[in-house]
mmCIF file of C-alpha atoms in Angstrom:
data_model
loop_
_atom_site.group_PDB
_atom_site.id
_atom_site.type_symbol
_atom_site.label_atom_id
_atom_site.label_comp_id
_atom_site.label_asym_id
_atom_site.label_seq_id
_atom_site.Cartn_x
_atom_site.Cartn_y
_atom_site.Cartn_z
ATOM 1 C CA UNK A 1 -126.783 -40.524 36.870
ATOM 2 C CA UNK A 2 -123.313 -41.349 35.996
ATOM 3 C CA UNK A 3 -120.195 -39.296 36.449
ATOM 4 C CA UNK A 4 -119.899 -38.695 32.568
ATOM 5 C CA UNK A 5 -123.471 -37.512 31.943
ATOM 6 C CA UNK A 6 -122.847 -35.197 35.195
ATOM 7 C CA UNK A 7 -120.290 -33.566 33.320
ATOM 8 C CA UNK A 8 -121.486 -33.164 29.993
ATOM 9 C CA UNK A 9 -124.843 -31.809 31.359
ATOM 10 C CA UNK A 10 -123.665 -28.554 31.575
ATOM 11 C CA UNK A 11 -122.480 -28.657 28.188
ATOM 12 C CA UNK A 12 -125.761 -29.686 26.861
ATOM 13 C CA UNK A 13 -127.695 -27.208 28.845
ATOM 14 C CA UNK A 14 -125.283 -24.609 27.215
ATOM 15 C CA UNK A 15 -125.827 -25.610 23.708
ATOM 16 C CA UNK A 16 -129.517 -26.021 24.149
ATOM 17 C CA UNK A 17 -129.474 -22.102 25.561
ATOM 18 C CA UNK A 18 -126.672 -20.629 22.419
ATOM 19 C CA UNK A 19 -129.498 -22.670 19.647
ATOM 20 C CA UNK A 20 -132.056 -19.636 20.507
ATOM 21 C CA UNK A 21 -131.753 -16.224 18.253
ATOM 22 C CA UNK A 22 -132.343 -12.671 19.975
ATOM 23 C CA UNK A 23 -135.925 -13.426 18.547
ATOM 24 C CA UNK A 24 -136.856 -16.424 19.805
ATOM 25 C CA UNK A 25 -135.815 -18.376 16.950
ATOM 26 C CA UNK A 26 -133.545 -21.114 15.791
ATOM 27 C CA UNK A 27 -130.965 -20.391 13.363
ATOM 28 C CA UNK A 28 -130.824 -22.864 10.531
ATOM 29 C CA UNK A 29 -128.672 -26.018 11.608
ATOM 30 C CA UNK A 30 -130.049 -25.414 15.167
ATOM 31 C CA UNK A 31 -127.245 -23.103 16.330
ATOM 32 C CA UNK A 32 -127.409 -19.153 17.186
ATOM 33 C CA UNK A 33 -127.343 -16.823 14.322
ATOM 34 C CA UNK A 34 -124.206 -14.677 14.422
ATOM 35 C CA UNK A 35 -124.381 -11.080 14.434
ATOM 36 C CA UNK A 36 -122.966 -11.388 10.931
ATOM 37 C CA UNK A 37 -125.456 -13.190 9.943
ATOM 38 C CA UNK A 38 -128.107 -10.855 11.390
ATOM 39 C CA UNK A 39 -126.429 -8.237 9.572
ATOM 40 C CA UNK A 40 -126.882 -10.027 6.451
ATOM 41 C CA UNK A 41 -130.253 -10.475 6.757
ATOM 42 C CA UNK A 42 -131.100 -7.135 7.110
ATOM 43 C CA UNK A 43 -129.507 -6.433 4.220
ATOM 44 C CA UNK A 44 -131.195 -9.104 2.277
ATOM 45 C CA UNK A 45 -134.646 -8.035 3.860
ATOM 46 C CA UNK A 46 -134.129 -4.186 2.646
ATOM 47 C CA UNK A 47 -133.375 -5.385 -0.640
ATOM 48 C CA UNK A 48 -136.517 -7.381 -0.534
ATOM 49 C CA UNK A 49 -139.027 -4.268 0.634
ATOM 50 C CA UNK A 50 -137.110 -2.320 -2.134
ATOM 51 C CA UNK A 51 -138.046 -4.553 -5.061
ATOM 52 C CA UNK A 52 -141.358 -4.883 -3.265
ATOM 53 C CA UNK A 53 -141.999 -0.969 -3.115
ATOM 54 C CA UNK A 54 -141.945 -0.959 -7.329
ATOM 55 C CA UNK A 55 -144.533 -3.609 -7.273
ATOM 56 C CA UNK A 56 -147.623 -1.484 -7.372
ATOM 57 C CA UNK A 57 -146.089 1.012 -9.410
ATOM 58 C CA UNK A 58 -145.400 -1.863 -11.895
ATOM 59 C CA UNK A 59 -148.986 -2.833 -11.453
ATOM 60 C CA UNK A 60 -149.905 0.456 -12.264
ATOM 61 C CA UNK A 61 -147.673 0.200 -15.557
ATOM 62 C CA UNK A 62 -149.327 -3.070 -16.422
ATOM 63 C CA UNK A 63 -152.940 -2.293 -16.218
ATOM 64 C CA UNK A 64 -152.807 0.169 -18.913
ATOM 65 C CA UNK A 65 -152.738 -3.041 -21.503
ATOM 66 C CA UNK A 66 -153.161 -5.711 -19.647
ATOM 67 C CA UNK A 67 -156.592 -6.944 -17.890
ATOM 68 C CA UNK A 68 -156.154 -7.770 -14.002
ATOM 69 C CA UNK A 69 -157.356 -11.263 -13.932
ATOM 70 C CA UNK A 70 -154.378 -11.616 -16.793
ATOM 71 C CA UNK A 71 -152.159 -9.506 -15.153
ATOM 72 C CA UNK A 72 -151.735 -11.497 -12.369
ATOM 73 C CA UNK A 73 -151.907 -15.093 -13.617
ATOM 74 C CA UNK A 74 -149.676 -14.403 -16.274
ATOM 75 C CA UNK A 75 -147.507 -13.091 -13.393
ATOM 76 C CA UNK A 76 -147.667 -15.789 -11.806
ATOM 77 C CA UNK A 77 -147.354 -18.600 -14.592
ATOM 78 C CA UNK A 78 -143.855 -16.409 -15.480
ATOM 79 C CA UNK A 79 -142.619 -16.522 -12.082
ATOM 80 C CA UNK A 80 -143.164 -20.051 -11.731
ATOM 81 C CA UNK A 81 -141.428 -20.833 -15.093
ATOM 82 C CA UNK A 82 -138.279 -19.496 -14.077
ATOM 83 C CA UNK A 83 -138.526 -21.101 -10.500
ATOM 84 C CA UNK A 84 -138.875 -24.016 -12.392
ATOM 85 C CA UNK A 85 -135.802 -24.128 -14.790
ATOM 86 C CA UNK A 86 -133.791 -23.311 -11.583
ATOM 87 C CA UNK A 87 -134.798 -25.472 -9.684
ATOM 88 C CA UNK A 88 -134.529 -28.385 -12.418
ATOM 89 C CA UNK A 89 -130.973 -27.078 -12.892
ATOM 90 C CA UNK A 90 -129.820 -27.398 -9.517
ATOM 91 C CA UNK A 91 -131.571 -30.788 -9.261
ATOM 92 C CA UNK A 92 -133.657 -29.841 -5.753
ATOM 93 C CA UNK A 93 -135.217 -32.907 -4.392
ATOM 94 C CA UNK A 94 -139.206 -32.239 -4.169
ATOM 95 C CA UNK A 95 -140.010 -30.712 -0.138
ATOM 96 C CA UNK A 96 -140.706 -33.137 2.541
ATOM 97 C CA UNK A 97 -144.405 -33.786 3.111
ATOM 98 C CA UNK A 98 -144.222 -31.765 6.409
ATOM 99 C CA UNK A 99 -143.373 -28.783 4.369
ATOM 100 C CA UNK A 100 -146.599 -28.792 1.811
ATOM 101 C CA UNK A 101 -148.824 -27.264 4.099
ATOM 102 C CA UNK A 102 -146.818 -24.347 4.704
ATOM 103 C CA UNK A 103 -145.946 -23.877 0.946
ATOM 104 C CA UNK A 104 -149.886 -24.303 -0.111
ATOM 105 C CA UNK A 105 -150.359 -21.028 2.919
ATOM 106 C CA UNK A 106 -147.175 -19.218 0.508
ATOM 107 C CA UNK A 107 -148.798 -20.226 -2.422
ATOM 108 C CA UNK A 108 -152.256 -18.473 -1.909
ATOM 109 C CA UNK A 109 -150.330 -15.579 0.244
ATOM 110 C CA UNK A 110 -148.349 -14.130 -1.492
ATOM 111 C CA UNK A 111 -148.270 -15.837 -5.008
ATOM 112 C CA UNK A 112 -152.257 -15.677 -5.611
ATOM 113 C CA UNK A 113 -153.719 -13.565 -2.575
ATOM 114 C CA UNK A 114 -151.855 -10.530 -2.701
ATOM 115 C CA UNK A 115 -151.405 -10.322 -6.090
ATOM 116 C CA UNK A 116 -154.904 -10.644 -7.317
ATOM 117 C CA UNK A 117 -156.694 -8.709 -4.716
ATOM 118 C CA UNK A 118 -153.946 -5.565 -4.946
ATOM 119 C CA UNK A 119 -154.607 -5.988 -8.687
ATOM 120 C CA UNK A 120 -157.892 -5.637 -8.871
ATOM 121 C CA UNK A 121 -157.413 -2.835 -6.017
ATOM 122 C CA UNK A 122 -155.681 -0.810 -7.868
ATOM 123 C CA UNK A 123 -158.270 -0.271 -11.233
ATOM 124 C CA UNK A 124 -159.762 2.328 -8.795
ATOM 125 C CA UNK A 125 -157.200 3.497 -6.203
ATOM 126 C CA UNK A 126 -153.975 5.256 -6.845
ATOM 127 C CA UNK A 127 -150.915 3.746 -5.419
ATOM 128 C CA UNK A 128 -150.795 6.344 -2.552
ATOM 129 C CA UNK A 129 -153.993 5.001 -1.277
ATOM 130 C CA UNK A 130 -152.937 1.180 -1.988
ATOM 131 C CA UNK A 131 -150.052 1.840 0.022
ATOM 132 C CA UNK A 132 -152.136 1.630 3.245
ATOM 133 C CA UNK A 133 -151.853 -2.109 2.862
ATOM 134 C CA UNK A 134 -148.247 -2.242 3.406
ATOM 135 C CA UNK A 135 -148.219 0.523 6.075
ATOM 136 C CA UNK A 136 -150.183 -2.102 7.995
ATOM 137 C CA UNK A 137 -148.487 -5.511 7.172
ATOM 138 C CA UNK A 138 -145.432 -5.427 8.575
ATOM 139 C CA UNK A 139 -147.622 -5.513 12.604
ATOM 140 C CA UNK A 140 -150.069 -7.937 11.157
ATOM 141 C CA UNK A 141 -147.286 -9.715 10.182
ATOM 142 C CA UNK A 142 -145.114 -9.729 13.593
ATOM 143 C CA UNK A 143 -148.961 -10.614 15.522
ATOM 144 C CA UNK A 144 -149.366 -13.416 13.071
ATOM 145 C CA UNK A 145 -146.117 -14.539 13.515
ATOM 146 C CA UNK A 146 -145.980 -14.215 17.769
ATOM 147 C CA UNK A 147 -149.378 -16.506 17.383
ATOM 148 C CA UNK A 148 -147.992 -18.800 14.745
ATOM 149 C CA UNK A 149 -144.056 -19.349 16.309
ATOM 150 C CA UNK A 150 -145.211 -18.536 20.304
ATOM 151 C CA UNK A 151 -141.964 -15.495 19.832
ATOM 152 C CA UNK A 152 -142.650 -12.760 22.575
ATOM 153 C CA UNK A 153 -140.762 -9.554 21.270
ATOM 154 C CA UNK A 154 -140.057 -6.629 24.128
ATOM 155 C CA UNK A 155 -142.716 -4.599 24.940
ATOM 156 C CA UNK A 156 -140.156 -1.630 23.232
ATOM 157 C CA UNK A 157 -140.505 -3.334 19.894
ATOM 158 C CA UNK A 158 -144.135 -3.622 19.708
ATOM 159 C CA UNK A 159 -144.307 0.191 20.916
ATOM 160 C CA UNK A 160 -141.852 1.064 17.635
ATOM 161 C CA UNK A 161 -144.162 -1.354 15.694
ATOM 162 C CA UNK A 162 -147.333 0.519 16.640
ATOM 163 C CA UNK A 163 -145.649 3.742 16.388
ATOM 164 C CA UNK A 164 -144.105 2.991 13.233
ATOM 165 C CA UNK A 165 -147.332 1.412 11.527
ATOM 166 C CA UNK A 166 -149.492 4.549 12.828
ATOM 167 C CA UNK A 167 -147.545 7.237 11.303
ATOM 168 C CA UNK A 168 -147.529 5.291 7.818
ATOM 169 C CA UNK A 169 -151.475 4.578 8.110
ATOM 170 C CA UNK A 170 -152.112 8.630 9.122
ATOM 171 C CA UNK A 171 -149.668 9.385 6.448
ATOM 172 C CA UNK A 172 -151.557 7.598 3.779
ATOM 173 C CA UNK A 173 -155.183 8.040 5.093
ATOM 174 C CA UNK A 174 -154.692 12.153 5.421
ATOM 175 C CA UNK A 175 -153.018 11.679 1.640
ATOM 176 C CA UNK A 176 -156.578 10.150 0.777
ATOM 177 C CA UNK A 177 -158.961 12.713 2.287
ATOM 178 C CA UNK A 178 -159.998 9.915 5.063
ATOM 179 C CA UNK A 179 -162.371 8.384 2.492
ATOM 180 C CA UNK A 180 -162.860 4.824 1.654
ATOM 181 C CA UNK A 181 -163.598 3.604 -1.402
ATOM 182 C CA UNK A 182 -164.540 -0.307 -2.700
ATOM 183 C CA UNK A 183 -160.578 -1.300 -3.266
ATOM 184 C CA UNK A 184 -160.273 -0.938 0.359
ATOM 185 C CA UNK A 185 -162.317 -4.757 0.701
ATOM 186 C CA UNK A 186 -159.875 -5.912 -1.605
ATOM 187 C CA UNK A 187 -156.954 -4.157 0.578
ATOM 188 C CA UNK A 188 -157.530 -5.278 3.619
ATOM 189 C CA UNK A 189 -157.874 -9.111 2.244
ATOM 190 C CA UNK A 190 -154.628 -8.962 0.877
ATOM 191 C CA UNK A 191 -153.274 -7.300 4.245
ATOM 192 C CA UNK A 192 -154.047 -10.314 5.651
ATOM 193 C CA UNK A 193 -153.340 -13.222 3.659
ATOM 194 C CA UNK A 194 -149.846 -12.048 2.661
ATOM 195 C CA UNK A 195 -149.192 -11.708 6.067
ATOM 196 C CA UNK A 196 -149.741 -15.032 6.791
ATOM 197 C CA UNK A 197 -147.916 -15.940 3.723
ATOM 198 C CA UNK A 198 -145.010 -13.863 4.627
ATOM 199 C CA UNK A 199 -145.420 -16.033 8.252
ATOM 200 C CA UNK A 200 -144.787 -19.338 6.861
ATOM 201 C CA UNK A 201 -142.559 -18.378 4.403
ATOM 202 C CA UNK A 202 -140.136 -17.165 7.067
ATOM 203 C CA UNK A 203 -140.634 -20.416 9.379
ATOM 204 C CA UNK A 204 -140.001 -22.810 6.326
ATOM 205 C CA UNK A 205 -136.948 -20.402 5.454
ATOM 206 C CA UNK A 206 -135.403 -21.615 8.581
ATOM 207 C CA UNK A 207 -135.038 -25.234 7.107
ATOM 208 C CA UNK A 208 -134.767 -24.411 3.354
ATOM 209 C CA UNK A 209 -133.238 -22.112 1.568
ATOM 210 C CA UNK A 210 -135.636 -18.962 0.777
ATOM 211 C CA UNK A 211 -135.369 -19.066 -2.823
ATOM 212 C CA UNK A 212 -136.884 -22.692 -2.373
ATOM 213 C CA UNK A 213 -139.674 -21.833 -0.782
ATOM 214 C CA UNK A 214 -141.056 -19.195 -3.190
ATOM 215 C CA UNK A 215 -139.869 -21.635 -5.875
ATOM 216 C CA UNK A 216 -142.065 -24.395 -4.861
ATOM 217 C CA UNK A 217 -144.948 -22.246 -3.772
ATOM 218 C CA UNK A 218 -144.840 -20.278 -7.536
ATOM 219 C CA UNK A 219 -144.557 -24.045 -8.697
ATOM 220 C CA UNK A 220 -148.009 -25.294 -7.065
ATOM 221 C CA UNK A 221 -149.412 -22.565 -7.629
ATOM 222 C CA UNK A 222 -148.637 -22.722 -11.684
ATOM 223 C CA UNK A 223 -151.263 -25.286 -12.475
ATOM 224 C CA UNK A 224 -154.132 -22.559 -11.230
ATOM 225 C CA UNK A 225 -152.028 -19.703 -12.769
ATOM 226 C CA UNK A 226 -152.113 -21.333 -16.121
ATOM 227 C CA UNK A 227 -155.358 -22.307 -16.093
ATOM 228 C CA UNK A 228 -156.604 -18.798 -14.857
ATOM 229 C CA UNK A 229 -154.399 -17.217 -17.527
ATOM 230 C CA UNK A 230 -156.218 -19.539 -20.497
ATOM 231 C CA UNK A 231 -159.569 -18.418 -19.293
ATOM 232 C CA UNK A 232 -158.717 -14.427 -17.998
ATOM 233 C CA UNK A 233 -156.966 -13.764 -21.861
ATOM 234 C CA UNK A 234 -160.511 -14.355 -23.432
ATOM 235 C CA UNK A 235 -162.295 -12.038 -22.102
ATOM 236 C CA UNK A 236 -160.313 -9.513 -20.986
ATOM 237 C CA UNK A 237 -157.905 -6.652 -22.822
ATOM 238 C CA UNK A 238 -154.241 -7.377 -23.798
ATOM 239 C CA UNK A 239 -152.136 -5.444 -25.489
ATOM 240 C CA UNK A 240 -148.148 -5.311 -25.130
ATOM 241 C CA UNK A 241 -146.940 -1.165 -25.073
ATOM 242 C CA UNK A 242 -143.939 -0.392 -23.242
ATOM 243 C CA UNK A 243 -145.306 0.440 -19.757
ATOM 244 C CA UNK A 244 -147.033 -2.873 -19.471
ATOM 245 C CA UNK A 245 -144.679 -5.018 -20.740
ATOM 246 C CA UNK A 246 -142.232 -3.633 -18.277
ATOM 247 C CA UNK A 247 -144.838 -3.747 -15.479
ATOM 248 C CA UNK A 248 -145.659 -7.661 -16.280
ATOM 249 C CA UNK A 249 -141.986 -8.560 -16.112
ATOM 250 C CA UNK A 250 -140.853 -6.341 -13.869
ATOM 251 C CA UNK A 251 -143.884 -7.678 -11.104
ATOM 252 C CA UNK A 252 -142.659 -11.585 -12.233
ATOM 253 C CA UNK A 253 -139.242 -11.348 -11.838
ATOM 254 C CA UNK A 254 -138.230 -8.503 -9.705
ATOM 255 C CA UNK A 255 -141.417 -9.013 -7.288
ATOM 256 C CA UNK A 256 -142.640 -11.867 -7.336
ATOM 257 C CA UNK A 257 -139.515 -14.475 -7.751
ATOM 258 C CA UNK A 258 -136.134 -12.042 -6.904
ATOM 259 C CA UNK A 259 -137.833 -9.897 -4.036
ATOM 260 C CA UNK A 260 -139.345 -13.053 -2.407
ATOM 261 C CA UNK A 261 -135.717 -14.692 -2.507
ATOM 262 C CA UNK A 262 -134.007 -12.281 -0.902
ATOM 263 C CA UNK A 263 -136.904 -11.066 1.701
ATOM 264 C CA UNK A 264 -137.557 -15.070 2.684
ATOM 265 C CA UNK A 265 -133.105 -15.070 3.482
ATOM 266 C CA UNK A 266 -133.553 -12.298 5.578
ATOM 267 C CA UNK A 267 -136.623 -13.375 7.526
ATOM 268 C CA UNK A 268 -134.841 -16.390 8.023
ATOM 269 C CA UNK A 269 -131.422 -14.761 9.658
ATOM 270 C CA UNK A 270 -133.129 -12.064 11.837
ATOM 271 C CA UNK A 271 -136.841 -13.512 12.462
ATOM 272 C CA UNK A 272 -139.968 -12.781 11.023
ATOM 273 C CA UNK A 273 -140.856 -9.744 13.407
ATOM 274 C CA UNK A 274 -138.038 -7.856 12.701
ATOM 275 C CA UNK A 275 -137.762 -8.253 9.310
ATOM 276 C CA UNK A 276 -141.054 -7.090 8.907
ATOM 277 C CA UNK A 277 -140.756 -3.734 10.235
ATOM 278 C CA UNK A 278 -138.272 -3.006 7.485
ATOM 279 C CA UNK A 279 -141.197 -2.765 5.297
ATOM 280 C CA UNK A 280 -142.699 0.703 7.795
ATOM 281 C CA UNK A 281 -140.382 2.149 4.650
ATOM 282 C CA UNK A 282 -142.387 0.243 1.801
ATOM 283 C CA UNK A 283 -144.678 3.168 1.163
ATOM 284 C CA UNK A 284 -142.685 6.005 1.390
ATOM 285 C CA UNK A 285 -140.851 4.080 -1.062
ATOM 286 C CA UNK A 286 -143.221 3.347 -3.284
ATOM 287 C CA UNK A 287 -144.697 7.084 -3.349
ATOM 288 C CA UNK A 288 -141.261 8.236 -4.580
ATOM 289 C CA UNK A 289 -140.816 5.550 -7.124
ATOM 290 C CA UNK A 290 -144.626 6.782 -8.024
ATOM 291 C CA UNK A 291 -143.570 10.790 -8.768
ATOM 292 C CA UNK A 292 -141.155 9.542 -11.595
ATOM 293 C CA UNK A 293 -142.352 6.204 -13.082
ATOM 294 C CA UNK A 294 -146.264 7.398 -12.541
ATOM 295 C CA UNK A 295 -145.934 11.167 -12.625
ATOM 296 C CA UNK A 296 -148.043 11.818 -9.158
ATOM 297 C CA UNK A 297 -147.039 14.350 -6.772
ATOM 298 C CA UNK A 298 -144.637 13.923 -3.663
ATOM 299 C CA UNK A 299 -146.632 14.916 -0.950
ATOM 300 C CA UNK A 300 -145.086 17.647 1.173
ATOM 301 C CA UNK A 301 -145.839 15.114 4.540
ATOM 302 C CA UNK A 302 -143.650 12.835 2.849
ATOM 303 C CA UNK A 303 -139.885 13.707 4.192
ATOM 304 C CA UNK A 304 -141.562 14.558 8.374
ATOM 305 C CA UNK A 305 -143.259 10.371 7.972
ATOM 306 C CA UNK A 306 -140.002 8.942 6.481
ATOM 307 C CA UNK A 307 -137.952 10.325 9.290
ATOM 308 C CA UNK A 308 -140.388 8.891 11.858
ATOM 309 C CA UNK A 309 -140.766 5.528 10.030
ATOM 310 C CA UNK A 310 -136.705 5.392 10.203
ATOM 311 C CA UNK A 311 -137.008 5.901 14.043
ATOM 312 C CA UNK A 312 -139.446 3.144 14.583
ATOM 313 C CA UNK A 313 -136.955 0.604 12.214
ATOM 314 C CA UNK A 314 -134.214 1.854 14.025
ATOM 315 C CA UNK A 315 -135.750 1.197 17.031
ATOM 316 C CA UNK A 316 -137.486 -2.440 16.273
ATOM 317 C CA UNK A 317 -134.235 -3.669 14.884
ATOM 318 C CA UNK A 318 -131.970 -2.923 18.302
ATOM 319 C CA UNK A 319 -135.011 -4.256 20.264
ATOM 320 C CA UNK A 320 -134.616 -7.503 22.083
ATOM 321 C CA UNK A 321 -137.100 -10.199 21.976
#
């Protein structure tokens, strides 16, 4: 070993230490996410669960004209169409071919999965019940992602996590009378293919920008989209009123392209864990967007499980990895 590389060992050794984030992840570029940046992308990631918590609401809005298998592909299709045009605009060269995989697991997460199996859900159960599914992603999501990226968050954060994700799921079971009905197959399928969606989507957000990798999972995704939308309009109901044309764009732009943008960023500046325990408030959320856009009653529970939900996030997000 030469004098020179004895001296600029230490260097190295420090830069290889400053390229890992408080959650076991590399900030984009390779280098240590500032604690602006983490602050950021918190931010971004409670804007996403916000636009995500009118989702089934819209849903709701949109099955009053619109068939589900429609519904959803017509989503879909929408979404991609306006991923499309910007990334045309901007001139984005087409994903490297390591990055397909990971964009086909996006693709049927959270741009087919979830959709269609919350969709069809939600013909029998009432958003309060639905709600169940996100009460339970965000710790499906940090075990998928610990298996997925090797991260090992504090033992603290996975007792806020399981603290967190219990309240919401005895919240929303006691809000059902403890029974189970046949939308809870199709809830529990979506739990977990839009956590694995939400998974890879965060990993690929650390060498793209987010808003690419929805855009190129709504965009090969579009071919089965439009095809399902050709077949799903002739046989099923459609008819434009208010409520579902609202619902339909609301659930293709705000959700499903806009949401995704802005949840991916986050993801991407304070890790996929911790991002995802932002969405312990997705239901609450969603069951006060439901008294005034669906007319259903705020249960009384409601304010005693948000302030314990807030504790657990609270918690989670000052937890170290």
């Amino acid at each position: 070993m030469t004098a020179q590389d004895s001296a600029t060992r230490p260097q190295r050794i420090a830069v290889a230490e400053a390229t890992t984030t408080p959650e076991g992840t590399t900030a984009p570029g390779g280098t240590a996410a500032p604690h602006g940046s983490r602050r950021t992308g918190t931010v971004l990631a409670a804007l996403g669960v916000t636009a995500f918590s009118l989702t089934f609401p819209a849903t709701a809005w949109g099955l009053e004209g619109i068939g589900p298998w429609s519904l959803v592909t017509l989503r879909g299709a929408l979404s991609a169409l306006i991923a499309g045009g910007c990334l045309l605009a901007l001139r984005v060269p087409v994903p490297h071919r390591r990055h397909w995989a990971g964009l086909a697991v996006v693709g049927a997460g959270v741009v087919v999965g979830f959709p269609l199996l919350t969709t069809l859900a939600l013909q029998t159960s009432t958003t309060a019940h639905a709600a169940v599914v996100v009460g339970l992603l965000p710790l499906t999501t940090a075990v998928l992602s610990a298996l997925r990226t090797g991260a090992r968050p504090s033992r603290t954060f996975w007792a806020a996590a399981l603290a967190g994700a219990a309240a919401v799921i005895a919240f929303t079971v006691q809000q059902s009378g403890g029974a189970l009905s046949a939308a809870d197959l199709y809830l529990f399928g979506a739990l977990l293919i839009c956590a694995a969606g939400y998974t890879e989507g965060g990993r690929l957000a650390r060498e793209m920008p987010g808003w690419q990798v929805i855009g190129w999972g709504l965009m090969l995704c579009l071919p089965l989209n439009l095809l399902g939308a050709a077949l799903a309009l002739q046989h099923e109901s459609f008819r434009l009123t208010g409520h579902s044309t609202a619902g339909l764009l609301y659930a293709a732009i705000g959700s499903q392209f806009l949401g995704l943008v802005v949840w991916y960023r986050g993801m991407a500046a304070i890790g996929v864990p911790k991002a995802s325990q932002l969405q312990l408030a997705q239901p609450l959320l969603t069951l006060v967007w439901s008294v005034f856009l669906l007319g259903e009653d705020l249960p009384v529970a409601a304010p005693l499980t948000a302030a314990a939900v807030l504790v657990c996030i609270a918690v989670t997000q000052r937890a170290r990895g």
